[in-house]
PDB file of C-alpha atoms in Angstrom:
ATOM      1  CA  UNK U   1      -0.077  -0.079  -0.093  1.00 69.00           C
ATOM      2  CA  UNK U   2       1.105   3.550  -0.637  1.00 78.00           C
ATOM      3  CA  UNK U   3      -0.016   6.932   0.400  1.00 85.00           C
ATOM      4  CA  UNK U   4       0.987  10.541   0.236  1.00 91.00           C
ATOM      5  CA  UNK U   5       0.419  13.267   2.887  1.00 93.00           C
ATOM      6  CA  UNK U   6       0.822  16.974   1.921  1.00 95.00           C
ATOM      7  CA  UNK U   7       1.021  19.245   4.955  1.00 90.00           C
ATOM      8  CA  UNK U   8      -0.971  22.429   4.461  1.00 88.00           C
ATOM      9  CA  UNK U   9      -3.726  22.854   1.851  1.00 91.00           C
ATOM     10  CA  UNK U  10      -2.456  26.434   1.297  1.00 95.00           C
ATOM     11  CA  UNK U  11       0.891  27.968   1.428  1.00 97.00           C
ATOM     12  CA  UNK U  12       1.353  31.758   1.136  1.00 97.00           C
ATOM     13  CA  UNK U  13       4.689  33.487   0.462  1.00 97.00           C
ATOM     14  CA  UNK U  14       5.764  36.853  -0.825  1.00 97.00           C
ATOM     15  CA  UNK U  15       7.311  37.275  -4.279  1.00 97.00           C
ATOM     16  CA  UNK U  16      11.051  36.565  -3.987  1.00 97.00           C
ATOM     17  CA  UNK U  17      10.673  34.428  -0.716  1.00 97.00           C
ATOM     18  CA  UNK U  18      11.609  30.739  -0.318  1.00 97.00           C
ATOM     19  CA  UNK U  19       8.946  28.226  -1.292  1.00 97.00           C
ATOM     20  CA  UNK U  20       8.603  25.153   0.794  1.00 97.00           C
ATOM     21  CA  UNK U  21       5.888  22.616   0.003  1.00 98.00           C
ATOM     22  CA  UNK U  22       5.839  19.446   2.152  1.00 97.00           C
ATOM     23  CA  UNK U  23       5.321  15.915   1.154  1.00 96.00           C
ATOM     24  CA  UNK U  24       5.578  12.697   3.136  1.00 95.00           C
ATOM     25  CA  UNK U  25       4.938   9.283   1.704  1.00 91.00           C
ATOM     26  CA  UNK U  26       4.533   5.778   2.866  1.00 86.00           C
ATOM     27  CA  UNK U  27       5.406   2.843   0.603  1.00 75.00           C
ATOM     28  CA  UNK U  28       6.017  -0.761   1.329  1.00 69.00           C
ATOM     29  CA  UNK U  29       8.484  -0.947  -1.468  1.00 68.00           C
ATOM     30  CA  UNK U  30      11.032   1.629  -2.749  1.00 70.00           C
ATOM     31  CA  UNK U  31       8.999   4.362  -4.343  1.00 79.00           C
ATOM     32  CA  UNK U  32       9.166   6.598  -7.243  1.00 86.00           C
ATOM     33  CA  UNK U  33       8.057  10.116  -6.315  1.00 90.00           C
ATOM     34  CA  UNK U  34       6.827  12.983  -8.379  1.00 91.00           C
ATOM     35  CA  UNK U  35       5.870  16.534  -7.992  1.00 95.00           C
ATOM     36  CA  UNK U  36       3.168  17.923 -10.376  1.00 94.00           C
ATOM     37  CA  UNK U  37       1.872  21.442 -10.923  1.00 95.00           C
ATOM     38  CA  UNK U  38      -1.649  22.281 -12.062  1.00 92.00           C
ATOM     39  CA  UNK U  39      -2.768  25.734 -13.223  1.00 90.00           C
ATOM     40  CA  UNK U  40      -6.366  26.567 -13.283  1.00 85.00           C
ATOM     41  CA  UNK U  41      -8.416  24.531 -15.780  1.00 79.00           C
ATOM     42  CA  UNK U  42      -5.319  22.728 -16.897  1.00 84.00           C
ATOM     43  CA  UNK U  43      -4.056  19.208 -16.635  1.00 86.00           C
ATOM     44  CA  UNK U  44      -1.013  18.234 -14.426  1.00 89.00           C
ATOM     45  CA  UNK U  45       2.439  19.074 -15.621  1.00 91.00           C
ATOM     46  CA  UNK U  46       5.419  17.189 -14.341  1.00 90.00           C
ATOM     47  CA  UNK U  47       7.877  19.353 -12.270  1.00 94.00           C
ATOM     48  CA  UNK U  48      10.318  16.760 -11.197  1.00 92.00           C
ATOM     49  CA  UNK U  49      10.741  13.113 -10.230  1.00 89.00           C
ATOM     50  CA  UNK U  50      12.818  10.916  -8.064  1.00 88.00           C
ATOM     51  CA  UNK U  51      13.735   7.507  -9.462  1.00 80.00           C
ATOM     52  CA  UNK U  52      16.432   6.214  -7.109  1.00 74.00           C
ATOM     53  CA  UNK U  53      19.292   8.047  -8.466  1.00 73.00           C
ATOM     54  CA  UNK U  54      20.514  11.437  -6.887  1.00 81.00           C
ATOM     55  CA  UNK U  55      18.439  12.281  -3.774  1.00 87.00           C
ATOM     56  CA  UNK U  56      18.454  15.956  -4.766  1.00 93.00           C
ATOM     57  CA  UNK U  57      16.297  16.272  -7.829  1.00 93.00           C
ATOM     58  CA  UNK U  58      16.125  19.485 -10.026  1.00 94.00           C
ATOM     59  CA  UNK U  59      13.199  20.170 -11.978  1.00 93.00           C
ATOM     60  CA  UNK U  60      11.689  22.809 -14.200  1.00 92.00           C
ATOM     61  CA  UNK U  61      11.081  26.493 -13.447  1.00 93.00           C
ATOM     62  CA  UNK U  62      13.807  26.414 -10.696  1.00 96.00           C
ATOM     63  CA  UNK U  63      12.121  23.960  -8.318  1.00 97.00           C
ATOM     64  CA  UNK U  64      13.999  21.111  -6.678  1.00 97.00           C
ATOM     65  CA  UNK U  65      13.152  18.364  -4.160  1.00 96.00           C
ATOM     66  CA  UNK U  66      15.167  16.257  -1.833  1.00 94.00           C
ATOM     67  CA  UNK U  67      14.378  12.628  -1.121  1.00 92.00           C
ATOM     68  CA  UNK U  68      15.020  11.744   2.634  1.00 92.00           C
ATOM     69  CA  UNK U  69      14.405   8.087   3.189  1.00 88.00           C
ATOM     70  CA  UNK U  70      14.887   8.307   6.953  1.00 89.00           C
ATOM     71  CA  UNK U  71      12.196  10.941   7.094  1.00 91.00           C
ATOM     72  CA  UNK U  72      10.051   9.393   4.340  1.00 91.00           C
ATOM     73  CA  UNK U  73       9.882  12.908   2.854  1.00 93.00           C
ATOM     74  CA  UNK U  74       9.995  14.531  -0.592  1.00 94.00           C
ATOM     75  CA  UNK U  75       9.736  18.338   0.016  1.00 97.00           C
ATOM     76  CA  UNK U  76       9.574  20.692  -2.806  1.00 97.00           C
ATOM     77  CA  UNK U  77      11.509  23.930  -2.739  1.00 98.00           C
ATOM     78  CA  UNK U  78      12.331  27.042  -4.720  1.00 98.00           C
ATOM     79  CA  UNK U  79      14.778  29.769  -3.572  1.00 97.00           C
ATOM     80  CA  UNK U  80      12.728  32.702  -4.867  1.00 97.00           C
ATOM     81  CA  UNK U  81       9.033  32.622  -5.638  1.00 97.00           C
ATOM     82  CA  UNK U  82       7.686  34.291  -8.731  1.00 96.00           C
ATOM     83  CA  UNK U  83       3.953  35.473  -9.211  1.00 96.00           C
ATOM     84  CA  UNK U  84       3.744  32.832 -12.061  1.00 95.00           C
ATOM     85  CA  UNK U  85       4.383  30.113  -9.573  1.00 96.00           C
ATOM     86  CA  UNK U  86       0.926  30.493  -7.950  1.00 96.00           C
ATOM     87  CA  UNK U  87      -0.900  27.135  -8.715  1.00 96.00           C
ATOM     88  CA  UNK U  88      -1.883  23.796  -7.240  1.00 95.00           C
ATOM     89  CA  UNK U  89       1.046  21.410  -6.483  1.00 96.00           C
ATOM     90  CA  UNK U  90       0.538  17.792  -6.059  1.00 95.00           C
ATOM     91  CA  UNK U  91       2.945  15.181  -4.723  1.00 94.00           C
ATOM     92  CA  UNK U  92       2.596  11.509  -6.024  1.00 91.00           C
ATOM     93  CA  UNK U  93       4.076   8.236  -5.209  1.00 87.00           C
ATOM     94  CA  UNK U  94       4.383   5.269  -7.481  1.00 82.00           C
ATOM     95  CA  UNK U  95       5.442   1.803  -6.766  1.00 69.00           C
ATOM     96  CA  UNK U  96       5.374  -1.627  -8.428  1.00 64.00           C
ATOM     97  CA  UNK U  97       2.228  -3.552  -8.033  1.00 59.00           C
ATOM     98  CA  UNK U  98       2.077  -6.515 -10.198  1.00 54.00           C
ATOM     99  CA  UNK U  99       4.099  -4.998 -12.958  1.00 54.00           C
ATOM    100  CA  UNK U 100       2.099  -1.641 -13.094  1.00 60.00           C
ATOM    101  CA  UNK U 101       3.085   1.489 -11.481  1.00 71.00           C
ATOM    102  CA  UNK U 102      -0.090   3.252 -10.347  1.00 76.00           C
ATOM    103  CA  UNK U 103       0.523   6.635  -9.010  1.00 80.00           C
ATOM    104  CA  UNK U 104      -1.249   7.764  -5.787  1.00 85.00           C
ATOM    105  CA  UNK U 105      -1.667  11.609  -5.372  1.00 90.00           C
ATOM    106  CA  UNK U 106      -1.692  13.794  -2.282  1.00 92.00           C
ATOM    107  CA  UNK U 107      -4.590  16.126  -1.717  1.00 91.00           C
ATOM    108  CA  UNK U 108      -2.622  19.126  -3.174  1.00 94.00           C
ATOM    109  CA  UNK U 109      -1.212  22.359  -1.824  1.00 96.00           C
ATOM    110  CA  UNK U 110      -2.260  25.666  -3.230  1.00 96.00           C
ATOM    111  CA  UNK U 111       0.688  28.108  -3.531  1.00 97.00           C
ATOM    112  CA  UNK U 112      -0.338  31.662  -3.191  1.00 97.00           C
ATOM    113  CA  UNK U 113       2.324  34.370  -4.175  1.00 97.00           C
ATOM    114  CA  UNK U 114       1.870  37.909  -2.869  1.00 95.00           C
ATOM    115  CA  UNK U 115       3.437  40.919  -4.640  1.00 93.00           C
TER     116      UNK U 115
ATOM    117  CA  UNK V   1       4.976  17.714 -30.338  1.00 64.00           C
ATOM    118  CA  UNK V   2       3.916  14.362 -28.818  1.00 61.00           C
ATOM    119  CA  UNK V   3       1.194  14.884 -26.411  1.00 92.00           C
ATOM    120  CA  UNK V   4      -2.230  13.840 -24.829  1.00 95.00           C
ATOM    121  CA  UNK V   5      -5.196  15.541 -26.109  1.00 95.00           C
ATOM    122  CA  UNK V   6      -8.543  15.609 -24.508  1.00 96.00           C
ATOM    123  CA  UNK V   7     -11.741  16.597 -26.285  1.00 91.00           C
ATOM    124  CA  UNK V   8     -13.811  18.521 -25.571  1.00 92.00           C
ATOM    125  CA  UNK V   9     -12.251  20.917 -22.969  1.00 92.00           C
ATOM    126  CA  UNK V  10     -15.623  21.684 -21.629  1.00 95.00           C
ATOM    127  CA  UNK V  11     -18.757  19.486 -21.697  1.00 96.00           C
ATOM    128  CA  UNK V  12     -22.255  20.243 -20.537  1.00 97.00           C
ATOM    129  CA  UNK V  13     -24.733  17.336 -20.297  1.00 96.00           C
ATOM    130  CA  UNK V  14     -28.118  16.798 -18.896  1.00 96.00           C
ATOM    131  CA  UNK V  15     -28.856  14.818 -15.876  1.00 96.00           C
ATOM    132  CA  UNK V  16     -29.126  11.242 -16.905  1.00 96.00           C
ATOM    133  CA  UNK V  17     -27.893  11.761 -20.553  1.00 97.00           C
ATOM    134  CA  UNK V  18     -25.082   9.468 -21.636  1.00 96.00           C
ATOM    135  CA  UNK V  19     -21.839  11.371 -22.371  1.00 97.00           C
ATOM    136  CA  UNK V  20     -18.677  10.455 -23.784  1.00 97.00           C
ATOM    137  CA  UNK V  21     -15.188  11.951 -23.225  1.00 97.00           C
ATOM    138  CA  UNK V  22     -12.240  11.347 -25.460  1.00 97.00           C
ATOM    139  CA  UNK V  23      -8.584  11.055 -25.089  1.00 97.00           C
ATOM    140  CA  UNK V  24      -5.867  10.601 -27.752  1.00 97.00           C
ATOM    141  CA  UNK V  25      -2.109  10.254 -27.492  1.00 96.00           C
ATOM    142  CA  UNK V  26       0.820  10.532 -29.868  1.00 94.00           C
ATOM    143  CA  UNK V  27       3.322   9.179 -27.411  1.00 91.00           C
ATOM    144  CA  UNK V  28       2.721   5.533 -28.126  1.00 90.00           C
ATOM    145  CA  UNK V  29       2.490   4.949 -24.399  1.00 89.00           C
ATOM    146  CA  UNK V  30       1.044   1.510 -23.628  1.00 88.00           C
ATOM    147  CA  UNK V  31      -0.817   2.573 -20.320  1.00 88.00           C
ATOM    148  CA  UNK V  32      -3.755   5.054 -20.190  1.00 91.00           C
ATOM    149  CA  UNK V  33      -5.458   6.361 -17.169  1.00 92.00           C
ATOM    150  CA  UNK V  34      -8.697   8.157 -16.443  1.00 95.00           C
ATOM    151  CA  UNK V  35      -8.794  10.396 -13.345  1.00 94.00           C
ATOM    152  CA  UNK V  36     -11.811  12.159 -11.770  1.00 96.00           C
ATOM    153  CA  UNK V  37     -10.812  15.398 -10.087  1.00 92.00           C
ATOM    154  CA  UNK V  38     -13.278  17.384  -7.970  1.00 92.00           C
ATOM    155  CA  UNK V  39     -12.726  20.886  -6.826  1.00 86.00           C
ATOM    156  CA  UNK V  40      -9.764  21.245  -4.454  1.00 81.00           C
ATOM    157  CA  UNK V  41      -9.218  17.519  -4.321  1.00 86.00           C
ATOM    158  CA  UNK V  42      -6.613  15.212  -5.507  1.00 87.00           C
ATOM    159  CA  UNK V  43      -7.159  13.274  -8.815  1.00 90.00           C
ATOM    160  CA  UNK V  44      -8.904  10.017  -8.164  1.00 91.00           C
ATOM    161  CA  UNK V  45      -8.029   7.005 -10.401  1.00 90.00           C
ATOM    162  CA  UNK V  46     -11.132   5.558 -11.992  1.00 94.00           C
ATOM    163  CA  UNK V  47      -9.440   2.971 -14.186  1.00 90.00           C
ATOM    164  CA  UNK V  48      -6.514   2.275 -16.409  1.00 89.00           C
ATOM    165  CA  UNK V  49      -5.638   0.305 -19.564  1.00 91.00           C
ATOM    166  CA  UNK V  50      -2.362  -1.687 -19.719  1.00 87.00           C
ATOM    167  CA  UNK V  51      -2.337  -2.386 -23.426  1.00 89.00           C
ATOM    168  CA  UNK V  52      -5.710  -3.843 -23.939  1.00 91.00           C
ATOM    169  CA  UNK V  53      -6.024  -5.028 -20.284  1.00 89.00           C
ATOM    170  CA  UNK V  54      -8.703  -3.034 -18.555  1.00 91.00           C
ATOM    171  CA  UNK V  55      -8.106  -2.367 -14.768  1.00 88.00           C
ATOM    172  CA  UNK V  56     -11.077  -0.998 -12.806  1.00 89.00           C
ATOM    173  CA  UNK V  57     -10.547   0.597  -9.476  1.00 87.00           C
ATOM    174  CA  UNK V  58     -12.668  -1.131  -6.681  1.00 86.00           C
ATOM    175  CA  UNK V  59     -14.711   1.934  -5.815  1.00 90.00           C
ATOM    176  CA  UNK V  60     -15.297   3.198  -9.304  1.00 95.00           C
ATOM    177  CA  UNK V  61     -19.094   3.332  -9.815  1.00 94.00           C
ATOM    178  CA  UNK V  62     -20.558   1.158 -12.515  1.00 94.00           C
ATOM    179  CA  UNK V  63     -21.927   4.159 -14.121  1.00 95.00           C
ATOM    180  CA  UNK V  64     -18.431   4.768 -15.588  1.00 97.00           C
ATOM    181  CA  UNK V  65     -17.204   2.640 -18.395  1.00 96.00           C
ATOM    182  CA  UNK V  66     -14.112   2.960 -20.759  1.00 97.00           C
ATOM    183  CA  UNK V  67     -13.133   1.753 -24.092  1.00 96.00           C
ATOM    184  CA  UNK V  68      -9.698   1.741 -25.741  1.00 97.00           C
ATOM    185  CA  UNK V  69     -10.080   0.723 -29.472  1.00 96.00           C
ATOM    186  CA  UNK V  70      -6.369   1.147 -30.260  1.00 95.00           C
ATOM    187  CA  UNK V  71      -3.120   2.395 -28.594  1.00 94.00           C
ATOM    188  CA  UNK V  72      -3.843   6.054 -29.294  1.00 96.00           C
ATOM    189  CA  UNK V  73      -7.474   6.470 -28.259  1.00 97.00           C
ATOM    190  CA  UNK V  74      -9.303   5.882 -25.009  1.00 97.00           C
ATOM    191  CA  UNK V  75     -12.874   6.883 -24.163  1.00 97.00           C
ATOM    192  CA  UNK V  76     -14.659   7.545 -20.895  1.00 97.00           C
ATOM    193  CA  UNK V  77     -18.432   6.740 -21.036  1.00 97.00           C
ATOM    194  CA  UNK V  78     -20.713   7.962 -18.274  1.00 97.00           C
ATOM    195  CA  UNK V  79     -24.059   6.168 -18.742  1.00 97.00           C
ATOM    196  CA  UNK V  80     -26.346   8.196 -16.640  1.00 96.00           C
ATOM    197  CA  UNK V  81     -24.527  11.369 -15.301  1.00 97.00           C
ATOM    198  CA  UNK V  82     -25.643  12.548 -11.878  1.00 96.00           C
ATOM    199  CA  UNK V  83     -25.040  15.955 -10.382  1.00 96.00           C
ATOM    200  CA  UNK V  84     -22.215  14.434  -8.338  1.00 95.00           C
ATOM    201  CA  UNK V  85     -20.323  13.461 -11.453  1.00 97.00           C
ATOM    202  CA  UNK V  86     -19.521  17.103 -12.316  1.00 97.00           C
ATOM    203  CA  UNK V  87     -15.844  17.275 -12.199  1.00 96.00           C
ATOM    204  CA  UNK V  88     -12.712  17.619 -14.215  1.00 94.00           C
ATOM    205  CA  UNK V  89     -11.743  14.350 -15.953  1.00 96.00           C
ATOM    206  CA  UNK V  90      -8.046  13.899 -16.624  1.00 94.00           C
ATOM    207  CA  UNK V  91      -6.532  11.502 -19.064  1.00 95.00           C
ATOM    208  CA  UNK V  92      -2.957  10.423 -18.539  1.00 92.00           C
ATOM    209  CA  UNK V  93      -0.422   8.109 -20.229  1.00 91.00           C
ATOM    210  CA  UNK V  94       2.721   6.333 -19.286  1.00 87.00           C
ATOM    211  CA  UNK V  95       5.092   3.613 -20.332  1.00 82.00           C
ATOM    212  CA  UNK V  96       4.289   0.463 -18.553  1.00 69.00           C
ATOM    213  CA  UNK V  97       6.184  -2.600 -17.525  1.00 60.00           C
ATOM    214  CA  UNK V  98       8.678  -3.439 -14.805  1.00 50.00           C
ATOM    215  CA  UNK V  99      11.432  -0.856 -14.526  1.00 45.00           C
ATOM    216  CA  UNK V 100       9.446   1.649 -16.557  1.00 51.00           C
ATOM    217  CA  UNK V 101       7.642   3.320 -13.848  1.00 55.00           C
ATOM    218  CA  UNK V 102      10.438   5.902 -13.606  1.00 59.00           C
ATOM    219  CA  UNK V 103       9.103   7.855 -16.673  1.00 65.00           C
ATOM    220  CA  UNK V 104       6.147   9.631 -15.020  1.00 74.00           C
ATOM    221  CA  UNK V 105       2.914  10.303 -16.410  1.00 84.00           C
ATOM    222  CA  UNK V 106       1.817  12.698 -19.186  1.00 88.00           C
ATOM    223  CA  UNK V 107      -1.444  14.348 -18.587  1.00 91.00           C
ATOM    224  CA  UNK V 108      -3.981  15.985 -20.967  1.00 93.00           C
ATOM    225  CA  UNK V 109      -5.452  19.313 -20.347  1.00 92.00           C
ATOM    226  CA  UNK V 110      -8.580  17.690 -18.942  1.00 93.00           C
ATOM    227  CA  UNK V 111     -12.347  17.967 -19.673  1.00 95.00           C
ATOM    228  CA  UNK V 112     -14.547  19.904 -17.301  1.00 94.00           C
ATOM    229  CA  UNK V 113     -17.900  18.238 -17.190  1.00 97.00           C
ATOM    230  CA  UNK V 114     -21.033  20.166 -15.987  1.00 97.00           C
ATOM    231  CA  UNK V 115     -24.237  18.369 -15.360  1.00 97.00           C
ATOM    232  CA  UNK V 116     -27.397  20.350 -15.492  1.00 96.00           C
TER     233      UNK V 116
END
């Protein structure tokens, strides 16, 4: 079984401030982990993914995430927020189940960026 | 560009009137998924196709059906839409098979369904 917990349904930051979106996972087997971004009335766009290579993963738009096995965490960060980063962010975990990799999504965190 | 295309972007249907949403892909991915996403909630997997093999989630209502006539196309049929079925429906694709779960999932832009 696998699950994802995203702490905080809303995160509010000022433009230029650090962005930190939290994600904790549980998985009975080594997981693959993903962060997706969703803009209003759009599908989900992949930001970055962890696939058991480097624990610090760099993605698009200046985002990165660090896989910490001891903490079962995969938090998303960005050093300096832009207004264009305002969106819904979803963390997802995927692990092998009978040959298929079915992703499970967290409830999402809405990032609000203030001028 | 290779992509996942969902049509239409917005669909209005009447209560109880069957409706079909479509998804096509040019990625040649062998796995296709349908998700239901209600406002401010995580996407919820309804079912997926692994090649031609249909995999239904245990809690997906019988009202929801799917067809995959070929690799490129997948359809979501809602036989008798209720007000509670109003949502964004997302189609996604991935490469399947052991060791291939690392590629992630490519999503379409979604179809927003309104039931009146």
